[in-house]
mmCIF file of C-alpha atoms in Angstrom:
data_model
loop_
_atom_site.group_PDB
_atom_site.id
_atom_site.type_symbol
_atom_site.label_atom_id
_atom_site.label_comp_id
_atom_site.label_asym_id
_atom_site.label_seq_id
_atom_site.Cartn_x
_atom_site.Cartn_y
_atom_site.Cartn_z
ATOM 1 C CA MET Q 1 -2.696 8.021 1.064
ATOM 2 C CA HIS Q 2 -3.350 6.807 -2.783
ATOM 3 C CA LEU Q 3 -5.717 8.091 -5.428
ATOM 4 C CA PHE Q 4 -8.210 5.854 -5.251
ATOM 5 C CA THR Q 5 -9.537 7.364 -2.033
ATOM 6 C CA ARG Q 6 -13.402 7.510 -1.498
ATOM 7 C CA SER Q 7 -14.279 5.014 -3.970
ATOM 8 C CA LEU Q 8 -17.493 2.589 -3.175
ATOM 9 C CA PHE Q 9 -16.780 -0.105 -1.204
ATOM 10 C CA THR Q 10 -19.393 -2.921 -0.314
ATOM 11 C CA ALA Q 11 -20.521 -4.147 2.745
ATOM 12 C CA LEU Q 12 -21.148 -8.465 1.552
ATOM 13 C CA ALA Q 13 -21.145 -10.467 4.603
ATOM 14 C CA LEU Q 14 -20.960 -13.907 2.425
ATOM 15 C CA ALA Q 15 -20.314 -17.007 4.137
ATOM 16 C CA SER Q 16 -16.373 -17.779 3.048
ATOM 17 C CA PRO Q 17 -14.766 -20.936 1.643
ATOM 18 C CA LEU Q 18 -11.696 -19.558 2.671
ATOM 19 C CA ALA Q 19 -13.111 -19.068 6.140
ATOM 20 C CA HIS Q 20 -16.100 -21.500 6.882
ATOM 21 C CA ALA Q 21 -15.101 -25.008 5.341
ATOM 22 C CA ALA Q 22 -12.005 -26.824 5.381
ATOM 23 C CA LEU Q 23 -8.732 -26.064 4.128
ATOM 24 C CA PRO Q 24 -9.010 -26.611 0.452
ATOM 25 C CA ALA Q 25 -6.104 -28.516 -1.017
ATOM 26 C CA ALA Q 26 -3.521 -26.134 -2.284
ATOM 27 C CA CYS Q 27 -3.964 -25.882 -5.758
ATOM 28 C CA LYS Q 28 -2.300 -27.940 -8.531
ATOM 29 C CA PRO Q 29 -0.067 -26.348 -11.296
ATOM 30 C CA GLY Q 30 -2.343 -26.370 -14.407
ATOM 31 C CA GLN Q 31 -4.988 -25.250 -12.201
ATOM 32 C CA ALA Q 32 -6.398 -21.265 -12.401
ATOM 33 C CA ILE Q 33 -7.823 -20.367 -8.815
ATOM 34 C CA HIS Q 34 -10.527 -17.701 -8.320
ATOM 35 C CA ASP Q 35 -11.344 -17.112 -4.867
ATOM 36 C CA SER Q 36 -12.368 -14.202 -2.159
ATOM 37 C CA GLY Q 37 -14.140 -14.251 1.335
ATOM 38 C CA TYR Q 38 -12.873 -14.199 5.035
ATOM 39 C CA VAL Q 39 -10.060 -15.715 6.560
ATOM 40 C CA LYS Q 40 -9.519 -15.247 10.476
ATOM 41 C CA ILE Q 41 -6.659 -13.670 10.907
ATOM 42 C CA GLY Q 42 -4.955 -11.859 13.916
ATOM 43 C CA GLY Q 43 -8.213 -12.998 15.524
ATOM 44 C CA ILE Q 44 -10.657 -10.618 13.638
ATOM 45 C CA GLU Q 45 -11.942 -12.220 9.815
ATOM 46 C CA GLN Q 46 -9.942 -10.286 7.182
ATOM 47 C CA TRP Q 47 -11.370 -10.440 3.122
ATOM 48 C CA ILE Q 48 -8.685 -11.971 1.240
ATOM 49 C CA SER Q 49 -8.599 -12.150 -2.654
ATOM 50 C CA ILE Q 50 -6.450 -15.278 -4.725
ATOM 51 C CA ASP Q 51 -6.971 -14.837 -8.534
ATOM 52 C CA GLY Q 52 -4.341 -16.532 -11.082
ATOM 53 C CA ALA Q 53 -4.915 -18.500 -14.825
ATOM 54 C CA ASP Q 54 -2.459 -21.059 -13.011
ATOM 55 C CA CYS Q 55 -1.310 -21.659 -9.372
ATOM 56 C CA ALA Q 56 2.563 -22.998 -10.570
ATOM 57 C CA LYS Q 57 2.943 -19.625 -11.414
ATOM 58 C CA PRO Q 58 4.640 -17.084 -8.015
ATOM 59 C CA ALA Q 59 2.384 -16.265 -5.569
ATOM 60 C CA LEU Q 60 2.476 -12.417 -4.943
ATOM 61 C CA LEU Q 61 0.771 -10.618 -1.716
ATOM 62 C CA LEU Q 62 -0.712 -6.343 -2.536
ATOM 63 C CA VAL Q 63 0.221 -4.385 1.067
ATOM 64 C CA HIS Q 64 -2.488 -1.530 -0.167
ATOM 65 C CA GLY Q 65 -1.829 1.392 1.030
ATOM 66 C CA GLY Q 66 -3.295 4.617 3.036
ATOM 67 C CA PRO Q 67 -3.945 2.502 5.363
ATOM 68 C CA GLY Q 68 -7.475 2.583 4.329
ATOM 69 C CA ASN Q 69 -7.675 2.197 0.629
ATOM 70 C CA PRO Q 70 -7.653 -0.980 -0.638
ATOM 71 C CA LEU Q 71 -7.373 -2.261 -4.086
ATOM 72 C CA SER Q 72 -9.808 -4.804 -3.783
ATOM 73 C CA VAL Q 73 -12.561 -2.817 -4.955
ATOM 74 C CA TYR Q 74 -11.353 -2.154 -8.568
ATOM 75 C CA GLU Q 75 -12.437 -4.158 -11.198
ATOM 76 C CA ASN Q 76 -9.743 -3.615 -13.568
ATOM 77 C CA GLY Q 77 -7.279 -2.766 -11.495
ATOM 78 C CA PRO Q 78 -3.256 -1.389 -11.526
ATOM 79 C CA TYR Q 79 -2.592 -5.047 -10.937
ATOM 80 C CA ALA Q 80 -5.511 -7.132 -12.964
ATOM 81 C CA SER Q 81 -3.707 -8.252 -15.558
ATOM 82 C CA TRP Q 82 -0.326 -9.278 -13.576
ATOM 83 C CA THR Q 83 -2.701 -12.833 -13.007
ATOM 84 C CA ARG Q 84 -1.503 -14.239 -16.565
ATOM 85 C CA ASP Q 85 1.925 -14.293 -14.623
ATOM 86 C CA TYR Q 86 1.460 -14.617 -10.886
ATOM 87 C CA VAL Q 87 -1.681 -15.231 -8.670
ATOM 88 C CA VAL Q 88 -2.302 -11.984 -6.476
ATOM 89 C CA VAL Q 89 -3.309 -12.119 -3.709
ATOM 90 C CA HIS Q 90 -5.493 -8.125 -1.921
ATOM 91 C CA TRP Q 91 -5.987 -7.981 1.231
ATOM 92 C CA ASP Q 92 -7.870 -5.835 2.646
ATOM 93 C CA GLN Q 93 -5.819 -4.308 5.751
ATOM 94 C CA ARG Q 94 -7.532 -4.745 9.441
ATOM 95 C CA ALA Q 95 -9.786 -1.393 9.391
ATOM 96 C CA SER Q 96 -10.148 -1.305 5.422
ATOM 97 C CA GLY Q 97 -12.915 -1.979 3.259
ATOM 98 C CA LEU Q 98 -14.096 -5.739 3.684
ATOM 99 C CA THR Q 99 -12.791 -6.348 6.455
ATOM 100 C CA TRP Q 100 -14.470 -3.095 8.430
ATOM 101 C CA SER Q 101 -17.287 -3.819 7.383
ATOM 102 C CA ARG Q 102 -17.115 -7.477 9.398
ATOM 103 C CA ASN Q 103 -14.758 -6.022 12.383
ATOM 104 C CA ALA Q 104 -15.198 -2.128 12.410
ATOM 105 C CA PRO Q 105 -13.012 -0.524 15.619
ATOM 106 C CA ASP Q 106 -14.992 2.160 18.170
ATOM 107 C CA GLU Q 107 -13.347 4.847 17.601
ATOM 108 C CA ASP Q 108 -11.071 4.614 20.523
ATOM 109 C CA THR Q 109 -9.461 1.372 19.846
ATOM 110 C CA PRO Q 110 -5.856 2.415 18.337
ATOM 111 C CA LEU Q 111 -4.273 0.872 14.935
ATOM 112 C CA ARG Q 112 -1.047 -0.371 15.876
ATOM 113 C CA LEU Q 113 2.014 -0.736 13.190
ATOM 114 C CA GLU Q 114 3.317 -4.252 14.836
ATOM 115 C CA ARG Q 115 -0.757 -5.373 14.973
ATOM 116 C CA MET Q 116 -0.340 -4.817 10.902
ATOM 117 C CA ARG Q 117 2.744 -6.568 10.701
ATOM 118 C CA ASP Q 118 2.031 -9.920 12.513
ATOM 119 C CA ASP Q 119 -1.535 -10.416 10.839
ATOM 120 C CA GLY Q 120 0.427 -9.331 7.855
ATOM 121 C CA ILE Q 121 3.179 -12.096 8.168
ATOM 122 C CA GLU Q 122 0.183 -14.717 9.411
ATOM 123 C CA LEU Q 123 -1.908 -14.013 6.630
ATOM 124 C CA SER Q 124 1.586 -15.169 5.123
ATOM 125 C CA ARG Q 125 1.798 -18.234 6.431
ATOM 126 C CA HIS Q 126 -1.956 -19.436 5.479
ATOM 127 C CA LEU Q 127 -1.784 -18.287 1.990
ATOM 128 C CA LEU Q 128 1.264 -20.376 1.868
ATOM 129 C CA GLU Q 129 -0.336 -23.582 2.619
ATOM 130 C CA ARG Q 130 -3.992 -21.937 0.741
ATOM 131 C CA LEU Q 131 -1.487 -22.204 -2.453
ATOM 132 C CA GLY Q 132 1.643 -25.694 -1.878
ATOM 133 C CA LYS Q 133 4.305 -22.489 -2.029
ATOM 134 C CA ARG Q 134 7.388 -22.012 0.207
ATOM 135 C CA LYS Q 135 7.653 -18.148 0.006
ATOM 136 C CA LEU Q 136 5.584 -15.370 -1.565
ATOM 137 C CA VAL Q 137 6.689 -12.121 -3.368
ATOM 138 C CA LEU Q 138 5.687 -8.707 -1.497
ATOM 139 C CA LEU Q 139 4.691 -6.227 -3.068
ATOM 140 C CA GLY Q 140 3.311 -3.378 -0.985
ATOM 141 C CA SER Q 141 3.039 0.502 -1.819
ATOM 142 C CA SER Q 142 2.694 4.337 0.017
ATOM 143 C CA TRP Q 143 1.887 3.111 3.331
ATOM 144 C CA GLY Q 144 2.157 -0.178 2.045
ATOM 145 C CA SER Q 145 5.964 0.243 1.674
ATOM 146 C CA ILE Q 146 5.954 0.740 5.370
ATOM 147 C CA LEU Q 147 3.942 -2.320 6.872
ATOM 148 C CA GLY Q 148 5.791 -4.951 4.355
ATOM 149 C CA GLY Q 149 8.697 -3.376 4.978
ATOM 150 C CA HIS Q 150 8.069 -4.348 8.308
ATOM 151 C CA MET Q 151 6.488 -7.828 7.933
ATOM 152 C CA ALA Q 152 9.470 -8.142 5.439
ATOM 153 C CA THR Q 153 12.021 -7.717 8.184
ATOM 154 C CA LYS Q 154 10.636 -9.974 10.964
ATOM 155 C CA SER Q 155 9.990 -12.854 8.716
ATOM 156 C CA PRO Q 156 11.634 -12.462 5.373
ATOM 157 C CA GLU Q 157 12.282 -16.564 5.536
ATOM 158 C CA LEU Q 158 8.210 -16.479 3.988
ATOM 159 C CA TYR Q 159 9.565 -14.194 1.073
ATOM 160 C CA CYS Q 160 11.402 -14.625 -2.169
ATOM 161 C CA ALA Q 161 11.254 -10.926 -2.989
ATOM 162 C CA TRP Q 162 10.509 -7.589 -0.547
ATOM 163 C CA MET Q 163 8.952 -4.522 -3.573
ATOM 164 C CA PRO Q 164 8.700 -1.154 -1.926
ATOM 165 C CA VAL Q 165 6.985 1.843 -4.218
ATOM 166 C CA ALA Q 166 6.719 4.937 -3.845
ATOM 167 C CA GLN Q 167 7.881 4.809 -0.981
ATOM 168 C CA VAL Q 168 7.726 6.686 2.285
ATOM 169 C CA VAL Q 169 10.179 6.858 4.711
ATOM 170 C CA ASN Q 170 9.672 8.681 8.094
ATOM 171 C CA ASN Q 171 6.982 11.656 9.255
ATOM 172 C CA THR Q 172 8.054 14.915 9.924
ATOM 173 C CA GLU Q 173 11.621 15.185 7.755
ATOM 174 C CA THR Q 174 8.613 13.810 4.638
ATOM 175 C CA MET Q 175 6.469 16.449 5.184
ATOM 176 C CA ARG Q 176 9.565 19.387 5.317
ATOM 177 C CA VAL Q 177 10.855 18.393 2.154
ATOM 178 C CA SER Q 178 7.197 17.913 0.570
ATOM 179 C CA ARG Q 179 6.130 21.403 1.590
ATOM 180 C CA ASP Q 180 8.992 23.064 0.260
ATOM 181 C CA ALA Q 181 8.840 21.083 -2.719
ATOM 182 C CA ILE Q 182 5.515 22.373 -3.334
ATOM 183 C CA LEU Q 183 6.567 25.318 -2.184
ATOM 184 C CA ALA Q 184 8.911 26.004 -4.561
ATOM 185 C CA ARG Q 185 6.657 24.589 -7.840
ATOM 186 C CA ALA Q 186 3.899 27.030 -7.013
ATOM 187 C CA ARG Q 187 5.568 30.277 -6.535
ATOM 188 C CA ALA Q 188 7.552 28.621 -9.963
ATOM 189 C CA ALA Q 189 4.211 28.905 -11.490
ATOM 190 C CA GLY Q 190 2.881 32.315 -10.081
ATOM 191 C CA ASP Q 191 0.484 30.355 -8.283
ATOM 192 C CA GLY Q 192 -0.655 32.958 -4.995
ATOM 193 C CA ALA Q 193 -3.233 30.934 -3.080
ATOM 194 C CA THR Q 194 -1.776 27.672 -3.285
ATOM 195 C CA VAL Q 195 1.119 28.924 -2.171
ATOM 196 C CA GLU Q 196 -1.078 31.119 0.961
ATOM 197 C CA LYS Q 197 -2.467 27.613 2.133
ATOM 198 C CA ILE Q 198 1.075 25.509 2.377
ATOM 199 C CA GLU Q 199 2.808 28.728 3.710
ATOM 200 C CA ALA Q 200 -0.080 28.824 6.341
ATOM 201 C CA LEU Q 201 0.492 25.014 7.774
ATOM 202 C CA GLY Q 202 3.468 26.174 8.892
ATOM 203 C CA THR Q 203 6.698 24.253 9.299
ATOM 204 C CA PRO Q 204 6.407 20.352 10.173
ATOM 205 C CA PRO Q 205 6.352 18.678 13.119
ATOM 206 C CA TRP Q 206 2.521 19.393 12.820
ATOM 207 C CA THR Q 207 -0.559 19.123 15.114
ATOM 208 C CA ASN Q 208 -3.476 19.573 13.757
ATOM 209 C CA PRO Q 209 -4.945 16.397 11.577
ATOM 210 C CA ARG Q 210 -5.863 19.249 8.816
ATOM 211 C CA ASN Q 211 -2.288 19.717 7.458
ATOM 212 C CA PHE Q 212 -1.937 16.828 5.225
ATOM 213 C CA GLY Q 213 -4.946 16.869 3.331
ATOM 214 C CA ILE Q 214 -4.397 20.401 2.329
ATOM 215 C CA LEU Q 215 -0.226 19.603 1.473
ATOM 216 C CA ARG Q 216 -1.518 16.176 -0.141
ATOM 217 C CA ARG Q 217 -4.274 17.804 -2.644
ATOM 218 C CA ALA Q 218 -1.552 20.338 -3.202
ATOM 219 C CA ILE Q 219 0.661 17.223 -4.199
ATOM 220 C CA ARG Q 220 -1.927 15.961 -5.838
ATOM 221 C CA LYS Q 221 -2.164 18.795 -8.627
ATOM 222 C CA TYR Q 222 1.651 19.479 -8.776
ATOM 223 C CA GLU Q 223 2.125 15.139 -9.403
ATOM 224 C CA ALA Q 224 -0.627 15.712 -12.125
ATOM 225 C CA MET Q 225 1.585 18.663 -14.474
ATOM 226 C CA VAL Q 226 4.635 16.214 -15.187
ATOM 227 C CA SER Q 227 2.979 12.777 -14.494
ATOM 228 C CA ASP Q 228 0.612 10.706 -16.742
ATOM 229 C CA PRO Q 229 -2.855 10.052 -15.579
ATOM 230 C CA ALA Q 230 -4.493 6.339 -13.913
ATOM 231 C CA PRO Q 231 -5.637 4.865 -16.777
ATOM 232 C CA ALA Q 232 -9.775 5.588 -16.516
ATOM 233 C CA ALA Q 233 -10.026 1.479 -16.456
ATOM 234 C CA TRP Q 234 -8.018 1.009 -12.952
ATOM 235 C CA LEU Q 235 -10.689 3.766 -11.510
ATOM 236 C CA GLU Q 236 -14.167 1.686 -12.196
ATOM 237 C CA TRP Q 237 -15.345 -0.065 -9.009
ATOM 238 C CA LYS Q 238 -17.256 -3.277 -9.637
ATOM 239 C CA ALA Q 239 -20.574 -3.406 -10.059
ATOM 240 C CA ALA Q 240 -21.802 -5.586 -6.969
ATOM 241 C CA ARG Q 241 -19.729 -3.035 -4.216
ATOM 242 C CA GLY Q 242 -21.710 0.541 -5.073
ATOM 243 C CA THR Q 243 -24.410 0.487 -2.088
ATOM 244 C CA PRO Q 244 -25.129 3.356 -0.256
ATOM 245 C CA LYS Q 245 -23.802 1.140 3.039
ATOM 246 C CA ALA Q 246 -20.551 0.352 1.176
ATOM 247 C CA ARG Q 247 -19.764 3.905 0.383
ATOM 248 C CA ALA Q 248 -20.770 4.802 3.675
ATOM 249 C CA ASP Q 249 -18.643 2.351 4.960
ATOM 250 C CA TYR Q 250 -15.656 2.631 2.862
ATOM 251 C CA GLU Q 251 -15.673 6.013 3.711
ATOM 252 C CA ALA Q 252 -15.594 5.668 7.549
ATOM 253 C CA ALA Q 253 -12.892 3.408 7.557
ATOM 254 C CA GLU Q 254 -11.046 5.919 5.318
ATOM 255 C CA ASP Q 255 -11.683 8.223 7.802
ATOM 256 C CA TYR Q 256 -10.626 6.503 10.238
ATOM 257 C CA SER Q 257 -7.163 5.173 9.107
ATOM 258 C CA TYR Q 258 -6.406 8.613 8.039
ATOM 259 C CA ILE Q 259 -6.603 9.807 11.772
ATOM 260 C CA GLN Q 260 -5.447 7.401 12.989
ATOM 261 C CA PHE Q 261 -2.136 7.371 10.857
ATOM 262 C CA ILE Q 262 -1.438 11.297 10.962
ATOM 263 C CA GLY Q 263 -3.090 11.445 14.481
ATOM 264 C CA MET Q 264 -5.257 14.364 16.060
ATOM 265 C CA LYS Q 265 -2.155 15.978 17.341
ATOM 266 C CA GLY Q 266 0.559 14.634 14.683
ATOM 267 C CA ASP Q 267 0.994 11.874 17.706
ATOM 268 C CA GLY Q 268 -0.340 8.586 14.667
ATOM 269 C CA ILE Q 269 1.210 5.854 13.241
ATOM 270 C CA ALA Q 270 3.171 8.172 11.058
ATOM 271 C CA SER Q 271 5.065 10.115 14.219
ATOM 272 C CA LEU Q 272 6.605 6.407 14.966
ATOM 273 C CA VAL Q 273 7.808 5.014 11.626
ATOM 274 C CA ASP Q 274 11.368 5.634 10.830
ATOM 275 C CA MET Q 275 12.394 3.065 7.951
ATOM 276 C CA GLU Q 276 15.995 3.997 8.015
ATOM 277 C CA ARG Q 277 16.030 2.439 11.831
ATOM 278 C CA GLN Q 278 13.811 -0.035 12.195
ATOM 279 C CA ALA Q 279 13.481 -2.057 8.809
ATOM 280 C CA ALA Q 280 16.475 -1.255 6.440
ATOM 281 C CA SER Q 281 18.475 -4.380 7.061
ATOM 282 C CA PHE Q 282 16.979 -7.135 4.613
ATOM 283 C CA LYS Q 283 17.851 -11.223 4.301
ATOM 284 C CA LEU Q 284 16.374 -11.242 1.335
ATOM 285 C CA PRO Q 285 16.273 -9.187 -2.495
ATOM 286 C CA VAL Q 286 14.716 -5.842 -2.582
ATOM 287 C CA TYR Q 287 13.540 -4.118 -5.281
ATOM 288 C CA MET Q 288 12.393 -0.511 -5.051
ATOM 289 C CA VAL Q 289 10.129 1.461 -7.567
ATOM 290 C CA HIS Q 290 10.141 5.133 -7.199
ATOM 291 C CA GLY Q 291 8.575 7.763 -9.381
ATOM 292 C CA GLU Q 292 10.676 10.240 -9.986
ATOM 293 C CA GLN Q 293 7.878 13.003 -9.854
ATOM 294 C CA ASP Q 294 6.787 11.543 -6.259
ATOM 295 C CA LEU Q 295 6.459 14.759 -3.993
ATOM 296 C CA LEU Q 296 4.943 12.965 -1.126
ATOM 297 C CA GLY Q 297 8.034 10.725 -0.467
ATOM 298 C CA THR Q 298 10.484 11.938 -2.833
ATOM 299 C CA LYS Q 299 13.265 10.244 -4.508
ATOM 300 C CA GLU Q 300 15.909 12.090 -2.900
ATOM 301 C CA ILE Q 301 14.521 10.830 0.425
ATOM 302 C CA ALA Q 302 13.916 7.424 -1.167
ATOM 303 C CA GLN Q 303 17.316 7.007 -2.638
ATOM 304 C CA ARG Q 304 19.304 7.692 0.667
ATOM 305 C CA TYR Q 305 17.291 5.534 2.149
ATOM 306 C CA PHE Q 306 17.626 2.837 -0.228
ATOM 307 C CA ASP Q 307 21.904 3.227 -0.693
ATOM 308 C CA ARG Q 308 21.677 2.542 3.635
ATOM 309 C CA ILE Q 309 19.217 -0.909 2.509
ATOM 310 C CA SER Q 310 21.455 -4.380 3.201
ATOM 311 C CA ALA Q 311 20.331 -7.140 1.640
ATOM 312 C CA PRO Q 312 21.928 -9.329 0.003
ATOM 313 C CA ARG Q 313 21.052 -8.497 -3.745
ATOM 314 C CA LYS Q 314 18.889 -4.160 -4.294
ATOM 315 C CA GLN Q 315 18.083 -2.740 -6.662
ATOM 316 C CA LEU Q 316 16.027 0.875 -7.732
ATOM 317 C CA ALA Q 317 14.466 2.029 -10.615
ATOM 318 C CA ILE Q 318 13.929 5.898 -10.415
ATOM 319 C CA VAL Q 319 10.741 6.281 -13.093
ATOM 320 C CA PRO Q 320 10.368 8.925 -15.201
ATOM 321 C CA ARG Q 321 6.252 10.392 -15.440
ATOM 322 C CA ALA Q 322 5.793 8.486 -12.395
ATOM 323 C CA GLY Q 323 4.086 10.251 -9.306
ATOM 324 C CA HIS Q 324 3.411 8.795 -6.109
ATOM 325 C CA ASP Q 325 0.434 7.547 -6.828
ATOM 326 C CA PRO Q 326 -0.199 4.315 -9.666
ATOM 327 C CA ASN Q 327 0.113 5.051 -13.104
ATOM 328 C CA LEU Q 328 1.349 3.209 -16.181
ATOM 329 C CA PRO Q 329 4.618 3.706 -15.833
ATOM 330 C CA LEU Q 330 4.706 2.996 -12.366
ATOM 331 C CA VAL Q 331 3.667 -0.254 -12.591
ATOM 332 C CA ASP Q 332 5.103 -1.670 -15.839
ATOM 333 C CA ALA Q 333 8.404 -0.935 -14.292
ATOM 334 C CA GLN Q 334 7.508 -3.260 -11.175
ATOM 335 C CA ALA Q 335 6.054 -6.224 -13.942
ATOM 336 C CA ARG Q 336 9.629 -5.026 -15.400
ATOM 337 C CA MET Q 337 12.006 -5.343 -12.399
ATOM 338 C CA LEU Q 338 10.035 -8.438 -11.295
ATOM 339 C CA ALA Q 339 10.316 -10.080 -14.728
ATOM 340 C CA SER Q 340 14.010 -9.802 -15.696
ATOM 341 C CA GLN Q 341 15.171 -10.916 -11.210
ATOM 342 C CA LEU Q 342 12.671 -13.604 -10.885
ATOM 343 C CA GLY Q 343 12.513 -14.830 -13.501
ATOM 344 C CA GLY Q 344 9.468 -16.129 -13.477
ATOM 345 C CA ARG Q 345 10.066 -18.605 -10.385
ATOM 346 C CA CYS Q 346 9.903 -18.222 -6.528
ATOM 347 C CA GLU Q 347 9.070 -21.398 -5.116
#
């Protein structure tokens, strides 16, 4: 789950040129593109937005975290400035953001990683045709590092590079190591209240869905002491997306996605994730970026996973003054690595 939670979203029900008109001609070099709307993906209408100053630039698909925390709600989010060098695509995943607004599932409808992986692959093919590209840059953070990793391993031919950020590798070990790290810092700080709360959770695996939320709040507290805050401009919501219904839709989607990820008895999507076993062999370059102060997915676990990855080319950047959530050091490190490795090329 990312910093960008409990924010305002809209229930816009716009007729979309992407979904309801004939497919536009691929954008041409030198042309800018600013397009958004619903696209039929995986049997439902899913919201995407495409922004770039020049269609000749590489196209980059962002796989957001959460699940349930799309970045498309923000007017000037972490990747807003990237539209100078990339054609940036935001995707509100199944049961997130504006996709939820159009297709809210029943409470008993499960959210499945395999279905979302296939959504992402279908969307990628749509984007290649829409943008006249052969391949995309794929970037995913937190939950997106899981989903994007599965997309990249199943259909590597669609992507020229895979960039996992704030990598989440598994569930039980990640929670155990994270819990131990927080306890150590809280004890060193004489923070008895936090020690008491975290000790009361017991040792993972957990069966209480509230436990992860309690740990996550402590993680943010201690990461904030050793990392740079996100710029305030990143957290400014788009003005048109602040209605009461928008707020209710966003929060309903986030709550649903959280329970689907954690599970009511620790049996959600997270319990099935094991990236070392499921997604460690790639047929494309892998460029991982990870915060040195990440207390959710610690750098030690990320490093071990990275060491086990096989790929034609791979590189890891551990970023000082960065935790799990996006901040300037973390996003700048991503930009530098892509610029140095891709050189602006991704056909």
